[in-house]
Amino acid sequence: MEKFRREMMRIEILFTCVSEEYFYYNFRDYYDFLTFELLKSKVHGTYGKHFYKLKSPSDIEALGLDADFYYSLPSFVCASEIY
């Protein structure tokens, strides 16, 4: 590990936000989970956001999912009760 160094980097990724329920019923099989973030809002209280990235085309093919639909999906999705 001495030959490796770590650096912190901030990047911006454009996410398409949808309701959690809509995501789970329509898109869940097409995405891999990235991370979860817990947030606080003065209006809505504490809530969570789940972040996902689109699976690779080979994964979609292996799962037997609709390839035409796959290519119309956004690369990154944020699913939350509040979107």
PDB file of C-alpha atoms in Angstrom, residues 20-52:
ATOM      1  CA  GLU A  20     -38.958   5.827  -4.711  1.00  0.00           C
ATOM      2  CA  GLU A  21     -42.112   3.820  -5.390  1.00  0.00           C
ATOM      3  CA  TYR A  22     -42.124   4.598  -9.128  1.00  0.00           C
ATOM      4  CA  PHE A  23     -38.449   3.620  -9.402  1.00  0.00           C
ATOM      5  CA  TYR A  24     -38.890   0.263  -7.668  1.00  0.00           C
ATOM      6  CA  TYR A  25     -41.866  -0.753  -9.795  1.00  0.00           C
ATOM      7  CA  ASN A  26     -40.498   0.389 -13.175  1.00  0.00           C
ATOM      8  CA  PHE A  27     -36.694   0.656 -13.250  1.00  0.00           C
ATOM      9  CA  ARG A  28     -35.102  -1.269 -10.391  1.00  0.00           C
ATOM     10  CA  ASP A  29     -33.810  -4.185 -12.525  1.00  0.00           C
ATOM     11  CA  TYR A  30     -31.935  -1.820 -14.837  1.00  0.00           C
ATOM     12  CA  TYR A  31     -29.827  -0.106 -12.154  1.00  0.00           C
ATOM     13  CA  ASP A  32     -27.066  -0.885  -9.662  1.00  0.00           C
ATOM     14  CA  PHE A  33     -27.103   0.746  -6.233  1.00  0.00           C
ATOM     15  CA  LEU A  34     -24.431   3.422  -5.657  1.00  0.00           C
ATOM     16  CA  THR A  35     -25.064   5.012  -2.280  1.00  0.00           C
ATOM     17  CA  PHE A  36     -27.627   6.282   0.210  1.00  0.00           C
ATOM     18  CA  GLU A  37     -27.816   9.760   1.718  1.00  0.00           C
ATOM     19  CA  LEU A  38     -29.857  10.825   4.730  1.00  0.00           C
ATOM     20  CA  LEU A  39     -31.047  14.445   4.570  1.00  0.00           C
ATOM     21  CA  LYS A  40     -32.989  16.856   6.762  1.00  0.00           C
ATOM     22  CA  SER A  41     -35.539  19.329   5.523  1.00  0.00           C
ATOM     23  CA  LYS A  42     -37.353  22.006   7.501  1.00  0.00           C
ATOM     24  CA  VAL A  43     -40.512  21.199   5.579  1.00  0.00           C
ATOM     25  CA  HIS A  44     -40.329  17.394   5.204  1.00  0.00           C
ATOM     26  CA  GLY A  45     -38.176  16.340   8.169  1.00  0.00           C
ATOM     27  CA  THR A  46     -35.595  13.569   7.757  1.00  0.00           C
ATOM     28  CA  TYR A  47     -35.697  11.581   4.532  1.00  0.00           C
ATOM     29  CA  GLY A  48     -33.396   9.407   2.459  1.00  0.00           C
ATOM     30  CA  LYS A  49     -32.183   9.480  -1.116  1.00  0.00           C
ATOM     31  CA  HIS A  50     -30.997   6.357  -2.933  1.00  0.00           C
ATOM     32  CA  PHE A  51     -28.585   6.811  -5.837  1.00  0.00           C
ATOM     33  CA  TYR A  52     -28.250   4.329  -8.703  1.00  0.00           C
TER      34      TYR A  52
END
